[in-house]
PDB file of C-alpha atoms in Angstrom:
ATOM      1  CA  UNK A  14      71.155 120.179  -7.186  1.00  0.00           C
ATOM      2  CA  UNK A  15      72.105 123.385  -8.949  1.00  0.00           C
ATOM      3  CA  UNK A  16      75.859 123.953  -9.222  1.00  0.00           C
ATOM      4  CA  UNK A  17      77.113 126.988  -7.315  1.00  0.00           C
ATOM      5  CA  UNK A  18      78.567 129.771  -9.402  1.00  0.00           C
ATOM      6  CA  UNK A  19      81.837 131.489  -8.490  1.00  0.00           C
ATOM      7  CA  UNK A  20      81.836 135.185  -9.381  1.00  0.00           C
ATOM      8  CA  UNK A  21      84.970 137.212 -10.010  1.00  0.00           C
ATOM      9  CA  UNK A  22      85.367 140.352  -7.819  1.00  0.00           C
ATOM     10  CA  UNK A  23      85.132 143.513  -9.977  1.00  0.00           C
ATOM     11  CA  UNK A  24      88.284 145.594  -9.938  1.00  0.00           C
ATOM     12  CA  UNK A  25      86.435 148.794  -8.994  1.00  0.00           C
ATOM     13  CA  UNK A  26      85.477 147.306  -5.585  1.00  0.00           C
ATOM     14  CA  UNK A  27      89.133 146.868  -4.572  1.00  0.00           C
ATOM     15  CA  UNK A  28      90.441 149.232  -1.934  1.00  0.00           C
ATOM     16  CA  UNK A  29      94.237 149.843  -2.201  1.00  0.00           C
ATOM     17  CA  UNK A  30      94.399 151.021   1.406  1.00  0.00           C
ATOM     18  CA  UNK A  31      92.957 147.776   2.779  1.00  0.00           C
ATOM     19  CA  UNK A  32      94.988 144.806   3.868  1.00  0.00           C
ATOM     20  CA  UNK A  33      93.094 142.350   1.625  1.00  0.00           C
ATOM     21  CA  UNK A  34      92.000 142.414  -2.002  1.00  0.00           C
ATOM     22  CA  UNK A  35      88.849 140.433  -2.981  1.00  0.00           C
ATOM     23  CA  UNK A  36      89.340 137.747  -5.605  1.00  0.00           C
ATOM     24  CA  UNK A  37      85.965 136.006  -6.027  1.00  0.00           C
ATOM     25  CA  UNK A  38      82.753 135.070  -4.213  1.00  0.00           C
ATOM     26  CA  UNK A  39      79.927 132.530  -4.320  1.00  0.00           C
ATOM     27  CA  UNK A  40      76.589 132.272  -2.562  1.00  0.00           C
ATOM     28  CA  UNK A  41      76.088 129.043  -0.602  1.00  0.00           C
ATOM     29  CA  UNK A  42      72.798 129.833   1.222  1.00  0.00           C
ATOM     30  CA  UNK A  43      70.104 132.495   1.436  1.00  0.00           C
ATOM     31  CA  UNK A  44      72.422 134.883   3.313  1.00  0.00           C
ATOM     32  CA  UNK A  45      75.578 132.778   3.350  1.00  0.00           C
ATOM     33  CA  UNK A  46      78.650 133.302   1.155  1.00  0.00           C
ATOM     34  CA  UNK A  47      82.192 132.120   0.624  1.00  0.00           C
ATOM     35  CA  UNK A  48      84.626 134.868  -0.328  1.00  0.00           C
ATOM     36  CA  UNK A  49      88.221 134.469  -1.412  1.00  0.00           C
ATOM     37  CA  UNK A  50      90.681 137.319  -0.782  1.00  0.00           C
ATOM     38  CA  UNK A  51      94.393 138.000  -1.333  1.00  0.00           C
ATOM     39  CA  UNK A  52      96.441 139.289   1.615  1.00  0.00           C
ATOM     40  CA  UNK A  53      98.532 142.470   1.100  1.00  0.00           C
ATOM     41  CA  UNK A  54      99.505 143.852   4.520  1.00  0.00           C
ATOM     42  CA  UNK A  55      98.353 144.353   8.104  1.00  0.00           C
ATOM     43  CA  UNK A  56      98.675 142.851  11.580  1.00  0.00           C
ATOM     44  CA  UNK A  57      96.206 140.772  13.612  1.00  0.00           C
ATOM     45  CA  UNK A  58      93.580 141.315  14.848  1.00  0.00           C
ATOM     46  CA  UNK A  59      92.803 144.258  12.590  1.00  0.00           C
ATOM     47  CA  UNK A  60      93.784 142.304   9.459  1.00  0.00           C
ATOM     48  CA  UNK A  61      90.842 139.998  10.134  1.00  0.00           C
ATOM     49  CA  UNK A  62      88.529 142.979  10.343  1.00  0.00           C
ATOM     50  CA  UNK A  63      89.885 144.272   7.050  1.00  0.00           C
ATOM     51  CA  UNK A  64      89.242 140.907   5.374  1.00  0.00           C
ATOM     52  CA  UNK A  65      85.617 140.745   6.606  1.00  0.00           C
ATOM     53  CA  UNK A  66      85.039 144.406   5.750  1.00  0.00           C
ATOM     54  CA  UNK A  67      86.246 143.854   2.207  1.00  0.00           C
ATOM     55  CA  UNK A  68      84.189 140.644   1.826  1.00  0.00           C
ATOM     56  CA  UNK A  69      81.084 142.322   3.219  1.00  0.00           C
ATOM     57  CA  UNK A  70      81.327 145.327   0.872  1.00  0.00           C
ATOM     58  CA  UNK A  71      81.874 142.997  -2.105  1.00  0.00           C
ATOM     59  CA  UNK A  72      78.773 140.935  -1.232  1.00  0.00           C
ATOM     60  CA  UNK A  73      76.677 144.034  -0.473  1.00  0.00           C
ATOM     61  CA  UNK A  74      77.283 145.455  -3.936  1.00  0.00           C
ATOM     62  CA  UNK A  75      77.359 142.262  -5.946  1.00  0.00           C
ATOM     63  CA  UNK A  76      74.857 139.969  -4.197  1.00  0.00           C
ATOM     64  CA  UNK A  77      72.453 142.511  -2.758  1.00  0.00           C
ATOM     65  CA  UNK A  78      72.722 145.178  -5.410  1.00  0.00           C
ATOM     66  CA  UNK A  79      73.763 148.113  -3.172  1.00  0.00           C
ATOM     67  CA  UNK A  80      74.527 150.894  -5.720  1.00  0.00           C
ATOM     68  CA  UNK A  81      78.166 151.813  -6.205  1.00  0.00           C
ATOM     69  CA  UNK A  82      77.370 155.442  -5.345  1.00  0.00           C
ATOM     70  CA  UNK A  83      75.872 154.672  -1.946  1.00  0.00           C
ATOM     71  CA  UNK A  84      77.942 155.440   1.176  1.00  0.00           C
ATOM     72  CA  UNK A  85      78.847 152.477   3.360  1.00  0.00           C
ATOM     73  CA  UNK A  86      78.872 153.843   6.918  1.00  0.00           C
ATOM     74  CA  UNK A  87      80.277 151.888   9.854  1.00  0.00           C
ATOM     75  CA  UNK A  88      77.992 151.381  12.872  1.00  0.00           C
ATOM     76  CA  UNK A  89      80.027 148.849  14.771  1.00  0.00           C
ATOM     77  CA  UNK A  90      83.020 146.510  14.490  1.00  0.00           C
ATOM     78  CA  UNK A  91      84.465 143.612  16.427  1.00  0.00           C
ATOM     79  CA  UNK A  92      87.475 141.440  15.765  1.00  0.00           C
ATOM     80  CA  UNK A  93      89.385 138.824  17.722  1.00  0.00           C
ATOM     81  CA  UNK A  94      92.328 136.516  17.262  1.00  0.00           C
ATOM     82  CA  UNK A  95      92.270 132.804  17.935  1.00  0.00           C
ATOM     83  CA  UNK A  96      94.462 131.412  20.660  1.00  0.00           C
ATOM     84  CA  UNK A  97      98.184 131.857  20.163  1.00  0.00           C
ATOM     85  CA  UNK A  98     100.031 134.334  18.006  1.00  0.00           C
ATOM     86  CA  UNK A  99      99.217 133.783  14.301  1.00  0.00           C
ATOM     87  CA  UNK A 100     102.186 133.851  11.990  1.00  0.00           C
ATOM     88  CA  UNK A 101     102.091 136.752   9.533  1.00  0.00           C
ATOM     89  CA  UNK A 102     100.969 135.893   6.038  1.00  0.00           C
ATOM     90  CA  UNK A 103     103.194 136.418   3.038  1.00  0.00           C
ATOM     91  CA  UNK A 104     101.957 139.141   0.712  1.00  0.00           C
ATOM     92  CA  UNK A 105      99.952 137.516  -2.105  1.00  0.00           C
ATOM     93  CA  UNK A 106      98.650 134.648   0.085  1.00  0.00           C
ATOM     94  CA  UNK A 107      95.048 133.785  -0.712  1.00  0.00           C
ATOM     95  CA  UNK A 108      92.550 133.014   2.046  1.00  0.00           C
ATOM     96  CA  UNK A 109      88.904 132.032   2.189  1.00  0.00           C
ATOM     97  CA  UNK A 110      86.184 133.396   4.456  1.00  0.00           C
ATOM     98  CA  UNK A 111      82.759 132.059   5.227  1.00  0.00           C
ATOM     99  CA  UNK A 112      80.593 135.202   5.426  1.00  0.00           C
ATOM    100  CA  UNK A 113      77.094 135.458   6.914  1.00  0.00           C
ATOM    101  CA  UNK A 114      74.796 138.420   6.406  1.00  0.00           C
ATOM    102  CA  UNK A 115      72.987 138.710   9.724  1.00  0.00           C
ATOM    103  CA  UNK A 116      69.693 140.591  10.074  1.00  0.00           C
ATOM    104  CA  UNK A 117      69.713 142.190   6.613  1.00  0.00           C
ATOM    105  CA  UNK A 118      67.542 145.311   6.592  1.00  0.00           C
ATOM    106  CA  UNK A 119      65.778 145.196   3.207  1.00  0.00           C
ATOM    107  CA  UNK A 120      63.454 148.047   2.318  1.00  0.00           C
ATOM    108  CA  UNK A 121      61.542 147.590  -0.923  1.00  0.00           C
ATOM    109  CA  UNK A 122      64.085 145.016  -1.874  1.00  0.00           C
ATOM    110  CA  UNK A 123      67.042 147.342  -1.216  1.00  0.00           C
ATOM    111  CA  UNK A 124      69.688 146.599   1.404  1.00  0.00           C
ATOM    112  CA  UNK A 125      70.019 149.629   3.661  1.00  0.00           C
ATOM    113  CA  UNK A 126      71.862 147.997   6.525  1.00  0.00           C
ATOM    114  CA  UNK A 127      73.302 144.711   7.717  1.00  0.00           C
ATOM    115  CA  UNK A 128      75.693 143.032  10.081  1.00  0.00           C
ATOM    116  CA  UNK A 129      78.209 140.629   8.520  1.00  0.00           C
ATOM    117  CA  UNK A 130      80.128 137.909  10.346  1.00  0.00           C
ATOM    118  CA  UNK A 131      83.198 136.357   8.843  1.00  0.00           C
ATOM    119  CA  UNK A 132      85.443 133.505   9.885  1.00  0.00           C
ATOM    120  CA  UNK A 133      87.980 131.243   8.200  1.00  0.00           C
ATOM    121  CA  UNK A 134      86.632 128.592   5.900  1.00  0.00           C
ATOM    122  CA  UNK A 135      88.086 125.081   6.324  1.00  0.00           C
ATOM    123  CA  UNK A 136      90.537 126.242   8.939  1.00  0.00           C
ATOM    124  CA  UNK A 137      92.425 128.588   6.651  1.00  0.00           C
ATOM    125  CA  UNK A 138      93.836 131.919   7.852  1.00  0.00           C
ATOM    126  CA  UNK A 139      93.194 134.681   8.793  1.00  0.00           C
ATOM    127  CA  UNK A 140      93.477 133.337  12.327  1.00  0.00           C
ATOM    128  CA  UNK A 141      90.422 134.968  13.889  1.00  0.00           C
ATOM    129  CA  UNK A 142      86.926 136.195  13.201  1.00  0.00           C
ATOM    130  CA  UNK A 143      85.219 139.545  12.865  1.00  0.00           C
ATOM    131  CA  UNK A 144      81.809 141.248  12.527  1.00  0.00           C
ATOM    132  CA  UNK A 145      81.091 144.503  10.762  1.00  0.00           C
ATOM    133  CA  UNK A 146      77.827 146.447  10.826  1.00  0.00           C
ATOM    134  CA  UNK A 147      77.046 148.891   8.008  1.00  0.00           C
ATOM    135  CA  UNK A 148      74.389 151.357   7.027  1.00  0.00           C
ATOM    136  CA  UNK A 149      74.131 151.965   3.297  1.00  0.00           C
ATOM    137  CA  UNK A 150      73.067 155.519   2.600  1.00  0.00           C
ATOM    138  CA  UNK A 151      72.110 157.150  -0.719  1.00  0.00           C
ATOM    139  CA  UNK A 152      74.116 160.285  -1.538  1.00  0.00           C
ATOM    140  CA  UNK A 153      71.155 162.492  -0.580  1.00  0.00           C
ATOM    141  CA  UNK A 154      70.658 160.792   2.758  1.00  0.00           C
ATOM    142  CA  UNK A 155      74.371 160.828   3.418  1.00  0.00           C
ATOM    143  CA  UNK A 156      74.599 164.605   2.818  1.00  0.00           C
ATOM    144  CA  UNK A 157      71.708 165.175   5.232  1.00  0.00           C
ATOM    145  CA  UNK A 158      73.135 162.975   7.982  1.00  0.00           C
ATOM    146  CA  UNK A 159      76.632 164.177   7.421  1.00  0.00           C
ATOM    147  CA  UNK A 160      75.575 167.768   7.694  1.00  0.00           C
ATOM    148  CA  UNK A 161      73.830 167.089  11.012  1.00  0.00           C
ATOM    149  CA  UNK A 162      77.030 165.732  12.529  1.00  0.00           C
ATOM    150  CA  UNK A 163      75.819 162.140  12.482  1.00  0.00           C
ATOM    151  CA  UNK A 164      74.316 162.223  15.938  1.00  0.00           C
ATOM    152  CA  UNK A 165      77.590 162.254  17.889  1.00  0.00           C
ATOM    153  CA  UNK A 166      77.019 161.664  21.606  1.00  0.00           C
ATOM    154  CA  UNK A 167      78.404 163.413  24.645  1.00  0.00           C
ATOM    155  CA  UNK A 168      78.375 166.955  23.258  1.00  0.00           C
ATOM    156  CA  UNK A 169      80.255 169.247  25.570  1.00  0.00           C
ATOM    157  CA  UNK A 170      82.707 166.660  26.861  1.00  0.00           C
ATOM    158  CA  UNK A 171      86.146 168.005  27.679  1.00  0.00           C
ATOM    159  CA  UNK A 172      88.426 168.550  24.741  1.00  0.00           C
ATOM    160  CA  UNK A 173      91.518 168.189  26.944  1.00  0.00           C
ATOM    161  CA  UNK A 174      93.357 165.093  28.187  1.00  0.00           C
ATOM    162  CA  UNK A 175      93.982 161.861  26.393  1.00  0.00           C
ATOM    163  CA  UNK A 176      96.243 161.782  23.364  1.00  0.00           C
ATOM    164  CA  UNK A 177      95.805 163.692  20.137  1.00  0.00           C
ATOM    165  CA  UNK A 178      95.361 161.767  16.922  1.00  0.00           C
ATOM    166  CA  UNK A 179      95.509 163.187  13.376  1.00  0.00           C
ATOM    167  CA  UNK A 180      95.326 160.840  10.438  1.00  0.00           C
ATOM    168  CA  UNK A 181      98.018 160.865   7.738  1.00  0.00           C
ATOM    169  CA  UNK A 182      96.904 162.079   4.317  1.00  0.00           C
ATOM    170  CA  UNK A 183      97.154 158.543   2.861  1.00  0.00           C
ATOM    171  CA  UNK A 184      94.620 157.344   5.493  1.00  0.00           C
ATOM    172  CA  UNK A 185      91.902 159.696   4.184  1.00  0.00           C
ATOM    173  CA  UNK A 186      90.983 157.620   1.164  1.00  0.00           C
ATOM    174  CA  UNK A 187      88.474 154.906   0.191  1.00  0.00           C
ATOM    175  CA  UNK A 188      89.044 152.869  -2.947  1.00  0.00           C
ATOM    176  CA  UNK A 189      91.757 155.301  -3.932  1.00  0.00           C
ATOM    177  CA  UNK A 190      89.573 158.448  -3.674  1.00  0.00           C
ATOM    178  CA  UNK A 191      89.669 161.141  -0.960  1.00  0.00           C
ATOM    179  CA  UNK A 192      86.911 161.116   1.665  1.00  0.00           C
ATOM    180  CA  UNK A 193      85.389 163.830   3.845  1.00  0.00           C
ATOM    181  CA  UNK A 194      85.744 161.970   7.102  1.00  0.00           C
ATOM    182  CA  UNK A 195      88.181 159.782   8.999  1.00  0.00           C
ATOM    183  CA  UNK A 196      87.439 156.152   7.976  1.00  0.00           C
ATOM    184  CA  UNK A 197      86.221 153.806  10.672  1.00  0.00           C
ATOM    185  CA  UNK A 198      89.147 151.433  10.161  1.00  0.00           C
ATOM    186  CA  UNK A 199      91.566 154.267  10.795  1.00  0.00           C
ATOM    187  CA  UNK A 200      89.909 155.018  14.134  1.00  0.00           C
ATOM    188  CA  UNK A 201      89.946 151.296  15.012  1.00  0.00           C
ATOM    189  CA  UNK A 202      93.670 151.089  14.181  1.00  0.00           C
ATOM    190  CA  UNK A 203      94.357 154.190  16.330  1.00  0.00           C
ATOM    191  CA  UNK A 204      92.496 152.631  19.258  1.00  0.00           C
ATOM    192  CA  UNK A 205      94.494 149.389  19.046  1.00  0.00           C
ATOM    193  CA  UNK A 206      97.774 151.306  18.798  1.00  0.00           C
ATOM    194  CA  UNK A 207      96.843 153.446  21.817  1.00  0.00           C
ATOM    195  CA  UNK A 208      96.064 150.375  23.925  1.00  0.00           C
ATOM    196  CA  UNK A 209      99.234 148.513  22.979  1.00  0.00           C
ATOM    197  CA  UNK A 210     102.221 148.644  25.327  1.00  0.00           C
ATOM    198  CA  UNK A 211     105.776 147.330  25.686  1.00  0.00           C
ATOM    199  CA  UNK A 212     104.536 144.066  27.217  1.00  0.00           C
ATOM    200  CA  UNK A 213     101.024 143.905  25.804  1.00  0.00           C
ATOM    201  CA  UNK A 214      99.657 143.055  22.372  1.00  0.00           C
ATOM    202  CA  UNK A 215      96.053 143.753  21.296  1.00  0.00           C
ATOM    203  CA  UNK A 216      94.143 140.524  20.698  1.00  0.00           C
ATOM    204  CA  UNK A 217      90.627 141.885  20.135  1.00  0.00           C
ATOM    205  CA  UNK A 218      88.459 144.948  19.677  1.00  0.00           C
ATOM    206  CA  UNK A 219      84.771 145.691  20.048  1.00  0.00           C
ATOM    207  CA  UNK A 220      83.651 149.184  19.168  1.00  0.00           C
ATOM    208  CA  UNK A 221      80.790 151.400  17.954  1.00  0.00           C
ATOM    209  CA  UNK A 222      80.930 154.568  15.827  1.00  0.00           C
ATOM    210  CA  UNK A 223      78.667 157.229  17.268  1.00  0.00           C
ATOM    211  CA  UNK A 224      79.343 160.243  15.040  1.00  0.00           C
ATOM    212  CA  UNK A 225      81.077 161.427  11.906  1.00  0.00           C
ATOM    213  CA  UNK A 226      84.712 162.367  12.356  1.00  0.00           C
ATOM    214  CA  UNK A 227      86.057 165.144  10.160  1.00  0.00           C
ATOM    215  CA  UNK A 228      89.721 165.262   9.123  1.00  0.00           C
ATOM    216  CA  UNK A 229      89.963 168.981   9.880  1.00  0.00           C
ATOM    217  CA  UNK A 230      89.888 168.831  13.664  1.00  0.00           C
ATOM    218  CA  UNK A 231      92.072 166.702  16.011  1.00  0.00           C
ATOM    219  CA  UNK A 232      90.666 163.611  17.682  1.00  0.00           C
ATOM    220  CA  UNK A 233      91.522 162.936  21.325  1.00  0.00           C
ATOM    221  CA  UNK A 234      91.741 159.277  22.319  1.00  0.00           C
ATOM    222  CA  UNK A 235      91.036 158.381  25.968  1.00  0.00           C
ATOM    223  CA  UNK A 236      91.844 155.121  27.654  1.00  0.00           C
ATOM    224  CA  UNK A 237      90.753 153.541  30.949  1.00  0.00           C
ATOM    225  CA  UNK A 238      92.107 150.271  32.358  1.00  0.00           C
ATOM    226  CA  UNK A 239      89.080 148.069  33.112  1.00  0.00           C
ATOM    227  CA  UNK A 240      90.985 144.825  33.728  1.00  0.00           C
ATOM    228  CA  UNK A 241      89.008 142.294  35.735  1.00  0.00           C
ATOM    229  CA  UNK A 242      91.416 139.329  35.541  1.00  0.00           C
ATOM    230  CA  UNK A 243      95.146 138.901  35.378  1.00  0.00           C
ATOM    231  CA  UNK A 244      94.914 136.619  32.309  1.00  0.00           C
ATOM    232  CA  UNK A 245      93.698 139.241  29.917  1.00  0.00           C
ATOM    233  CA  UNK A 246      93.809 143.042  30.171  1.00  0.00           C
ATOM    234  CA  UNK A 247      90.745 145.083  29.153  1.00  0.00           C
ATOM    235  CA  UNK A 248      91.108 148.695  28.060  1.00  0.00           C
ATOM    236  CA  UNK A 249      88.149 150.965  27.508  1.00  0.00           C
ATOM    237  CA  UNK A 250      88.811 153.514  24.783  1.00  0.00           C
ATOM    238  CA  UNK A 251      86.814 156.363  23.394  1.00  0.00           C
ATOM    239  CA  UNK A 252      87.423 159.257  21.022  1.00  0.00           C
ATOM    240  CA  UNK A 253      86.247 162.824  21.172  1.00  0.00           C
ATOM    241  CA  UNK A 254      86.193 165.500  18.514  1.00  0.00           C
ATOM    242  CA  UNK A 255      84.948 169.065  19.123  1.00  0.00           C
ATOM    243  CA  UNK A 256      83.358 167.885  22.356  1.00  0.00           C
ATOM    244  CA  UNK A 257      81.480 165.021  20.703  1.00  0.00           C
ATOM    245  CA  UNK A 258      82.035 161.351  21.364  1.00  0.00           C
ATOM    246  CA  UNK A 259      82.516 159.803  17.930  1.00  0.00           C
ATOM    247  CA  UNK A 260      83.900 156.353  18.839  1.00  0.00           C
ATOM    248  CA  UNK A 261      83.937 154.056  21.852  1.00  0.00           C
ATOM    249  CA  UNK A 262      84.947 150.477  22.514  1.00  0.00           C
ATOM    250  CA  UNK A 263      86.942 147.894  24.377  1.00  0.00           C
ATOM    251  CA  UNK A 264      90.343 146.506  23.525  1.00  0.00           C
ATOM    252  CA  UNK A 265      91.578 143.147  24.823  1.00  0.00           C
ATOM    253  CA  UNK A 266      95.326 142.682  25.167  1.00  0.00           C
ATOM    254  CA  UNK A 267      97.393 139.615  26.008  1.00  0.00           C
TER     255      UNK A 267
END
């Protein structure tokens, strides 16, 4: 049996804005990987999504050869905590994820899209699991899709109501460089914050990204209580920008 090789994570794939920093990775199956990361900051359940996102981007570039210059565009995201309230990690704590690349879309040997599922390996934290779905676009394709607005749904929806959200300047970065859109993780964090209350704590999020979100116009977050049971509260959340629906999902709170 061939010994597995552990690969060090390149420094240029680190994202200072993320809650986790990749340390190394190894391939353990055709589309199965083990990724080790170092915790920096962040609260559950979004910290789990950050960990899986970082691991997925590392594997996409290093194992599947996605070019560094391609744009990694969120299509969907889900994250959930395990039962109970996980204790916060100390900064610098290392954790290991088992990462699966589900339904990889390979065209002429090039990965153009994939859904990644991550969960703790050997019972280690983070205390939860997450899935991220990316499209990988070349710069030319990204410019075309970006210029078309990214297919945002619900054009003409009311621009009033809800609560206004504008990202802070430090949120408009990716791997330390400015971006021309509001990152998907920033929208996910805003949705979790909006659904939180004095007596409720978000425990999970499932969402899709339906259009590009520019940093130049305000985003309006809308919420609707869709609770079906008393044990767990369900909040529907969606975001509008310039009359387009750019984000929608469901937040679970305990």
